[in-house]
Amino acid sequence: MRSSSLASRRGTVALFWLALSAMPAALAAEPIEKRIDAQREAIASTQAERDAAHEALSAQKKRLAFLEKKTAELDAERQQLEQRQQTLDQREARLREELAQRRAELERRLRAAYPLTRGSALQTLLGDGDALQAERDLHYLRNLIHPVQEARRALEAKRAELADNREAVARTERELAEAGDRLDAHYRDVRENLDEQQRLLARLGETLDEQQQSLKSMLERKRRLDREVAAARAASKRQAEQKPSASAPPRTAAVKTDGIPVTGSIKRRFGESLPQGKMRNEGVEFRAAAGTPVRAVTDGQVAYAGPLKGWGNLIMLRHRGDYLSLYAHCRSLAVSKGQKVSRGQTLCDSGVIDANREGLYVEVRRGNRPIDPSRWPAWKKAVGG
């Protein structure tokens, strides 16, 4: 809706400029040409912005593909770690089983050695008896205990190794989990950026379509107004070639001097920024109830009176000093082309500028350029500064 309003407003301002130029001394179409050029520049800017968004989207897709690849690699590492963990669990089970067997063997050997520590056997080992028998008993005892001690030391070493391995696995799991969290966060950011880039591209595409449609509308309005300008030029040339008659000046209708050009309030003055942004108002917009009489600012001759697409009913007056005044969006017309009018004479009734704005748009030109109406002496006299 905003873009449609922008196109309508731009078209309205551009057509006013062109219509005012439809007189012999002011027939150039420079304002609409400038707007067409500005619209083309806006389209080029939007296209460049869309191209940049395409590049950004491509970069985001590449980053997303890279993160997906890294995520797959991380998943593979996790699977390997799980397999390694299963292997370590199996190894620990075997070590525990071996430990139980070693303990049972130790108990068996200790029970076998226990008789040597009791009664006569102990006295033999500690006393001054048969030294050879004592030596044999000690040797036998060492042979019983030594393998068990070696097996136990080996088993404890394996258990320590297993504990180190399990700690390493736990550490690796933590690192992998942290890396996974970081990858997930990056993935979410990239996905959000990707979605935002896609939404931006969609918006830019819509804007570009609207701008191109607006340009097409401007060009069509220019062609229509060019036809009116050509007709006005031809008529003005024929009139200039005719000799003035000696007839008395025509009588004019009774006029009023108040409410010029319309009874109401000024909504937007010359040069004020339009809601669409960089464009500025090139006339004066009045807020007035539909049906309010619209009166001529000063004496003049009707150069155009009739409907014109984008303007509603349009009246264009030619004045002395190469001035033009234009009144747009009239509901009904009270004058016709070629008619002479006097200051304060009713030209039309005000109408509707757009769907929700009743009022009147007035533009003043000198030559082929719009001017601030307050610089026109006739305006100062009738309306004020």
Coordinates of C-alpha atoms in Angstrom, one line a residue:
M1 CA 0.0 0.0 0.0
R2 CA 2.9 2.4 0.8
S3 CA 4.5 1.7 -2.6
S4 CA 1.2 2.3 -4.4
S5 CA 0.8 5.6 -2.5
L6 CA 4.3 6.5 -3.5
A7 CA 3.7 5.8 -7.1
S8 CA 0.4 7.8 -7.1
R9 CA 2.0 10.8 -5.4
R10 CA 5.0 10.7 -7.7
G11 CA 2.8 10.4 -10.7
T12 CA 0.6 13.3 -9.4
V13 CA 3.5 15.7 -8.9
A14 CA 5.2 14.7 -12.2
L15 CA 2.0 15.3 -14.2
F16 CA 1.4 18.7 -12.6
W17 CA 4.8 19.8 -13.7
L18 CA 4.2 18.6 -17.3
A19 CA 0.7 20.1 -17.5
L20 CA 2.0 23.5 -16.5
S21 CA 4.5 23.3 -19.3
A22 CA 1.7 23.0 -21.9
M23 CA 2.0 26.7 -23.0
P24 CA 4.2 28.3 -25.7
A25 CA 6.6 29.9 -23.3
A26 CA 6.9 26.8 -21.1
L27 CA 6.5 23.5 -23.0
A28 CA 9.6 21.7 -21.9
A29 CA 9.1 18.4 -20.1
E30 CA 12.2 18.7 -17.9
P31 CA 10.5 17.9 -14.5
I32 CA 8.9 14.6 -15.6
E33 CA 12.2 13.8 -17.4
K34 CA 14.0 14.3 -14.1
R35 CA 11.5 12.1 -12.3
I36 CA 11.9 9.4 -14.9
D37 CA 15.7 9.6 -14.5
A38 CA 15.4 9.6 -10.7
Q39 CA 13.1 6.5 -11.0
R40 CA 15.6 4.8 -13.2
E41 CA 18.3 5.6 -10.7
A42 CA 16.2 4.2 -7.9
I43 CA 15.6 1.0 -9.9
A44 CA 19.4 0.7 -10.6
S45 CA 20.0 1.2 -6.8
T46 CA 17.5 -1.4 -5.9
Q47 CA 18.9 -3.8 -8.4
A48 CA 22.4 -3.2 -7.0
E49 CA 21.1 -3.8 -3.5
R50 CA 19.4 -7.0 -4.7
D51 CA 22.6 -8.2 -6.3
A52 CA 24.5 -7.5 -3.1
A53 CA 21.8 -9.5 -1.2
H54 CA 22.2 -12.3 -3.7
E55 CA 26.0 -12.4 -3.0
A56 CA 25.4 -12.3 0.8
L57 CA 22.9 -15.1 0.5
S58 CA 25.4 -17.2 -1.6
A59 CA 28.1 -16.6 1.1
Q60 CA 25.6 -17.6 3.8
K61 CA 24.8 -20.8 1.9
K62 CA 28.5 -21.6 1.5
R63 CA 29.0 -21.1 5.2
L64 CA 26.0 -23.2 6.0
A65 CA 27.4 -26.0 3.8
F66 CA 30.7 -25.7 5.6
L67 CA 29.1 -26.0 9.0
E68 CA 27.0 -29.0 7.9
K69 CA 30.2 -30.7 6.7
K70 CA 31.9 -29.9 10.1
T71 CA 28.8 -31.2 11.9
A72 CA 29.0 -34.4 9.9
E73 CA 32.7 -34.8 10.8
L74 CA 31.9 -34.2 14.5
D75 CA 29.2 -36.8 14.4
A76 CA 31.7 -39.2 12.9
E77 CA 34.2 -38.5 15.7
R78 CA 31.4 -39.0 18.2
Q79 CA 30.6 -42.4 16.7
Q80 CA 34.3 -43.3 16.9
L81 CA 34.5 -42.2 20.5
E82 CA 31.4 -44.3 21.3
Q83 CA 33.0 -47.3 19.7
R84 CA 36.2 -46.6 21.6
Q85 CA 34.2 -46.3 24.8
Q86 CA 32.6 -49.7 24.1
T87 CA 36.0 -51.2 23.6
L88 CA 37.2 -49.8 26.9
D89 CA 34.2 -51.1 28.7
Q90 CA 34.8 -54.6 27.4
R91 CA 38.5 -54.3 28.3
E92 CA 37.5 -53.2 31.8
A93 CA 35.2 -56.1 32.2
R94 CA 38.0 -58.5 31.2
L95 CA 40.4 -56.9 33.6
R96 CA 37.9 -57.1 36.4
E97 CA 37.4 -60.8 35.6
E98 CA 41.1 -61.3 35.5
L99 CA 41.5 -59.5 38.8
A100 CA 38.9 -61.8 40.4
Q101 CA 40.8 -64.8 39.1
R102 CA 44.1 -63.4 40.5
R103 CA 42.5 -62.8 43.8
A104 CA 41.2 -66.4 43.9
E105 CA 44.7 -67.6 42.9
L106 CA 46.3 -65.5 45.6
E107 CA 43.9 -66.8 48.2
R108 CA 44.6 -70.4 47.1
R109 CA 48.3 -69.9 47.3
L110 CA 48.0 -68.2 50.7
R111 CA 46.0 -71.1 52.0
A112 CA 48.7 -73.4 50.7
A113 CA 51.4 -71.4 52.4
Y114 CA 49.4 -70.9 55.6
P115 CA 50.5 -74.3 57.1
L116 CA 54.1 -73.1 56.8
T117 CA 53.3 -70.3 59.3
R118 CA 51.9 -72.5 62.0
G119 CA 53.2 -75.0 64.5
S120 CA 56.3 -77.0 63.8
A121 CA 56.7 -75.5 60.3
L122 CA 57.0 -72.1 61.7
Q123 CA 59.4 -73.2 64.4
T124 CA 61.5 -74.9 61.6
L125 CA 61.6 -71.6 59.7
L126 CA 62.4 -69.5 62.7
G127 CA 64.4 -71.9 64.8
D128 CA 67.8 -73.5 64.8
G129 CA 66.6 -76.8 63.4
D130 CA 67.2 -78.3 60.0
A131 CA 68.6 -75.4 58.0
L132 CA 68.1 -77.3 54.7
Q133 CA 64.5 -77.9 55.4
A134 CA 63.9 -74.4 56.4
E135 CA 65.5 -73.2 53.2
R136 CA 63.3 -75.5 51.1
D137 CA 60.2 -74.2 52.9
L138 CA 61.2 -70.5 52.4
H139 CA 61.9 -71.2 48.7
Y140 CA 58.5 -72.9 48.3
L141 CA 56.8 -69.9 50.1
R142 CA 58.4 -67.4 47.8
N143 CA 57.4 -69.4 44.8
L144 CA 53.8 -69.3 46.0
I145 CA 53.7 -65.6 46.8
H146 CA 55.9 -64.0 44.1
P147 CA 53.6 -64.8 41.0
V148 CA 50.6 -63.5 42.9
Q149 CA 52.5 -60.3 43.8
E150 CA 53.6 -59.8 40.1
A151 CA 50.1 -60.5 38.9
R152 CA 48.6 -58.0 41.3
R153 CA 51.1 -55.3 40.4
A154 CA 50.4 -55.9 36.7
L155 CA 46.7 -55.8 37.3
E156 CA 47.0 -52.6 39.3
A157 CA 49.0 -51.1 36.4
K158 CA 46.3 -52.1 34.0
R159 CA 43.7 -50.6 36.2
A160 CA 45.6 -47.3 36.3
E161 CA 46.0 -47.4 32.5
L162 CA 42.3 -48.0 32.2
A163 CA 41.5 -45.1 34.5
D164 CA 43.7 -42.8 32.5
N165 CA 42.0 -43.9 29.3
R166 CA 38.6 -43.4 30.7
E167 CA 39.6 -39.9 31.9
A168 CA 40.9 -39.1 28.3
V169 CA 37.7 -40.3 26.9
A170 CA 35.6 -38.2 29.3
R171 CA 37.8 -35.2 28.4
T172 CA 37.3 -35.9 24.7
E173 CA 33.6 -36.2 25.2
R174 CA 33.5 -32.8 26.9
E175 CA 35.5 -31.2 24.1
L176 CA 33.3 -32.8 21.5
A177 CA 30.2 -31.6 23.3
E178 CA 31.5 -28.0 23.5
A179 CA 32.4 -28.1 19.8
G180 CA 29.0 -29.4 19.0
D181 CA 27.3 -26.6 21.0
R182 CA 29.4 -24.0 19.1
L183 CA 28.6 -25.6 15.8
D184 CA 24.9 -25.7 16.7
A185 CA 25.0 -22.0 17.6
H186 CA 26.8 -21.1 14.4
Y187 CA 24.4 -23.2 12.5
R188 CA 21.4 -21.4 14.0
D189 CA 23.0 -18.0 13.3
V190 CA 23.7 -18.9 9.7
R191 CA 20.2 -20.3 9.3
E192 CA 18.7 -17.1 10.7
N193 CA 20.9 -14.9 8.5
L194 CA 19.9 -17.1 5.5
D195 CA 16.2 -16.7 6.2
E196 CA 16.7 -13.0 6.7
Q197 CA 18.6 -12.7 3.4
Q198 CA 15.8 -14.6 1.6
R199 CA 13.2 -12.3 3.1
L200 CA 15.3 -9.3 2.1
L201 CA 15.5 -10.6 -1.4
A202 CA 11.8 -11.1 -1.6
R203 CA 11.2 -7.5 -0.3
L204 CA 13.7 -6.1 -2.8
G205 CA 12.1 -8.0 -5.6
E206 CA 8.7 -6.6 -4.7
T207 CA 10.2 -3.1 -4.4
L208 CA 11.9 -3.5 -7.8
D209 CA 8.6 -4.6 -9.4
E210 CA 6.8 -1.6 -7.9
Q211 CA 9.5 0.8 -9.1
Q212 CA 9.4 -0.6 -12.6
Q213 CA 5.7 -0.4 -12.7
S214 CA 5.9 3.2 -11.4
L215 CA 8.4 4.0 -14.1
K216 CA 6.1 2.4 -16.7
S217 CA 3.2 4.5 -15.4
M218 CA 5.3 7.7 -15.5
L219 CA 6.3 7.1 -19.1
E220 CA 2.7 6.5 -20.1
R221 CA 1.5 9.6 -18.3
K222 CA 4.3 11.6 -20.0
R223 CA 3.1 10.3 -23.4
R224 CA -0.5 11.3 -22.6
L225 CA 0.6 14.8 -21.4
D226 CA 2.9 15.2 -24.4
R227 CA -0.1 14.8 -26.6
E228 CA -1.9 17.5 -24.6
V229 CA 1.2 19.8 -24.7
A230 CA 1.4 19.4 -28.5
A231 CA -2.2 20.2 -28.9
A232 CA -1.9 23.3 -26.6
R233 CA 1.2 24.4 -28.6
A234 CA -0.6 24.1 -31.9
A235 CA -3.6 26.0 -30.6
S236 CA -1.4 28.7 -29.1
K237 CA 0.5 29.1 -32.3
R238 CA -2.7 29.5 -34.3
Q239 CA -4.0 32.0 -31.8
A240 CA -0.8 34.1 -32.0
E241 CA -1.0 34.1 -35.8
Q242 CA -4.6 35.5 -35.7
K243 CA -5.1 39.3 -35.6
P244 CA -6.8 40.5 -32.5
S245 CA -10.4 41.6 -33.0
A246 CA -11.7 45.0 -32.0
S247 CA -14.6 43.5 -30.1
A248 CA -15.3 44.6 -26.6
P249 CA -13.9 42.5 -23.8
P250 CA -16.3 39.7 -22.7
R251 CA -18.4 40.1 -19.7
T252 CA -17.4 37.9 -16.8
A253 CA -19.6 36.3 -14.1
A254 CA -19.9 37.9 -10.7
V255 CA -17.0 37.0 -8.6
K256 CA -16.0 36.7 -4.9
T257 CA -12.7 37.8 -3.6
D258 CA -12.6 35.7 -0.4
G259 CA -11.7 32.0 -0.3
I260 CA -9.1 32.2 -3.1
P261 CA -8.2 29.8 -4.4
V262 CA -10.3 27.7 -2.0
T263 CA -11.8 28.0 1.4
G264 CA -9.8 25.6 3.6
S265 CA -6.3 25.2 5.1
I266 CA -2.9 24.6 3.7
K267 CA -1.8 21.0 4.3
R268 CA 1.5 21.0 2.5
R269 CA 3.4 24.1 1.3
F270 CA 5.8 24.5 -1.7
G271 CA 9.1 22.7 -1.1
E272 CA 8.0 20.6 1.9
S273 CA 9.2 17.0 1.8
L274 CA 6.7 14.4 0.6
P275 CA 6.0 11.3 2.8
Q276 CA 7.8 9.2 0.2
G277 CA 11.3 10.5 1.1
K278 CA 13.6 12.6 -1.1
M279 CA 10.9 14.2 -3.3
R280 CA 9.6 17.7 -2.5
N281 CA 6.2 19.3 -3.0
E282 CA 6.2 21.5 -6.1
G283 CA 2.9 23.2 -5.4
V284 CA 0.5 23.9 -2.5
E285 CA -1.9 21.3 -1.3
F286 CA -5.1 22.6 0.4
R287 CA -7.3 20.6 2.7
A288 CA -10.9 21.4 1.8
A289 CA -14.2 19.6 1.9
A290 CA -15.2 18.1 -1.5
G291 CA -17.5 20.5 -3.3
T292 CA -15.9 23.7 -2.1
P293 CA -15.7 26.3 -4.9
V294 CA -12.3 26.8 -6.4
R295 CA -11.6 30.4 -7.6
A296 CA -9.0 31.9 -10.0
V297 CA -6.1 33.6 -8.3
T298 CA -6.0 36.4 -10.9
D299 CA -7.2 37.2 -14.4
G300 CA -6.3 34.7 -17.1
Q301 CA -7.4 32.4 -19.9
V302 CA -8.2 28.7 -19.7
A303 CA -5.5 26.7 -21.6
Y304 CA -6.8 23.3 -20.5
A305 CA -10.0 22.1 -18.8
G306 CA -10.9 18.5 -18.6
P307 CA -9.9 15.1 -17.2
L308 CA -6.4 13.9 -17.2
K309 CA -5.4 10.5 -15.8
G310 CA -3.6 10.9 -12.5
W311 CA -5.0 14.4 -12.0
G312 CA -8.7 14.0 -12.0
N313 CA -10.3 17.1 -13.6
L314 CA -7.6 19.6 -14.4
I315 CA -7.8 23.3 -15.1
M316 CA -4.8 25.3 -16.4
L317 CA -4.8 29.1 -16.6
R318 CA -2.4 31.3 -18.6
H319 CA -1.6 34.7 -17.0
R320 CA 0.4 37.8 -17.9
G321 CA 4.1 37.8 -17.3
D322 CA 4.5 34.2 -18.5
Y323 CA 2.8 32.8 -15.4
L324 CA 0.7 29.6 -15.3
S325 CA -1.6 28.4 -12.6
L326 CA -2.9 24.8 -12.4
Y327 CA -5.8 23.5 -10.3
A328 CA -6.2 19.7 -10.0
H329 CA -8.6 17.1 -8.6
C330 CA -11.7 19.1 -9.3
R331 CA -15.0 17.4 -8.8
S332 CA -16.8 19.4 -11.5
L333 CA -15.8 22.1 -14.0
A334 CA -17.3 25.6 -14.4
V335 CA -15.1 26.9 -17.2
S336 CA -14.0 25.6 -20.6
K337 CA -10.9 25.8 -22.7
G338 CA -10.3 29.2 -24.3
Q339 CA -12.6 31.0 -21.8
K340 CA -11.3 34.2 -20.2
V341 CA -11.7 34.4 -16.4
S342 CA -11.2 37.1 -13.8
R343 CA -9.8 37.1 -10.4
G344 CA -12.1 35.2 -7.9
Q345 CA -14.2 33.6 -10.6
T346 CA -15.3 30.1 -9.8
L347 CA -13.4 27.5 -11.9
C348 CA -14.6 24.3 -10.4
D349 CA -15.5 22.5 -7.2
S350 CA -12.8 20.8 -5.2
G351 CA -12.8 17.0 -5.1
V352 CA -10.7 14.1 -3.8
I353 CA -6.9 13.9 -4.1
D354 CA -6.8 10.2 -3.2
A355 CA -8.9 7.7 -1.4
N356 CA -8.8 9.5 2.0
R357 CA -7.8 13.1 1.2
E358 CA -10.3 15.7 0.1
G359 CA -8.8 18.9 -1.1
L360 CA -7.1 20.8 -4.0
Y361 CA -3.7 20.9 -5.4
V362 CA -2.4 24.2 -7.0
E363 CA 0.8 24.7 -8.7
V364 CA 2.3 27.9 -10.1
R365 CA 4.9 28.1 -12.9
R366 CA 6.8 30.8 -14.6
G367 CA 8.2 29.7 -17.9
N368 CA 8.7 25.9 -17.6
R369 CA 9.7 25.8 -14.0
P370 CA 7.5 25.6 -10.9
I371 CA 8.0 28.4 -8.4
D372 CA 7.0 29.2 -4.9
P373 CA 3.6 30.7 -5.3
S374 CA 4.5 33.4 -2.7
R375 CA 6.9 34.8 -5.2
W376 CA 4.0 35.5 -7.6
P377 CA 2.6 39.0 -7.0
A378 CA -0.9 37.9 -7.9
W379 CA -0.7 35.2 -5.3
K380 CA 0.5 37.5 -2.6
K381 CA -2.3 39.9 -3.4
A382 CA -5.1 37.2 -3.4
V383 CA -3.8 34.6 -1.0
G384 CA -0.9 36.1 1.0
G385 CA 2.6 35.0 1.7

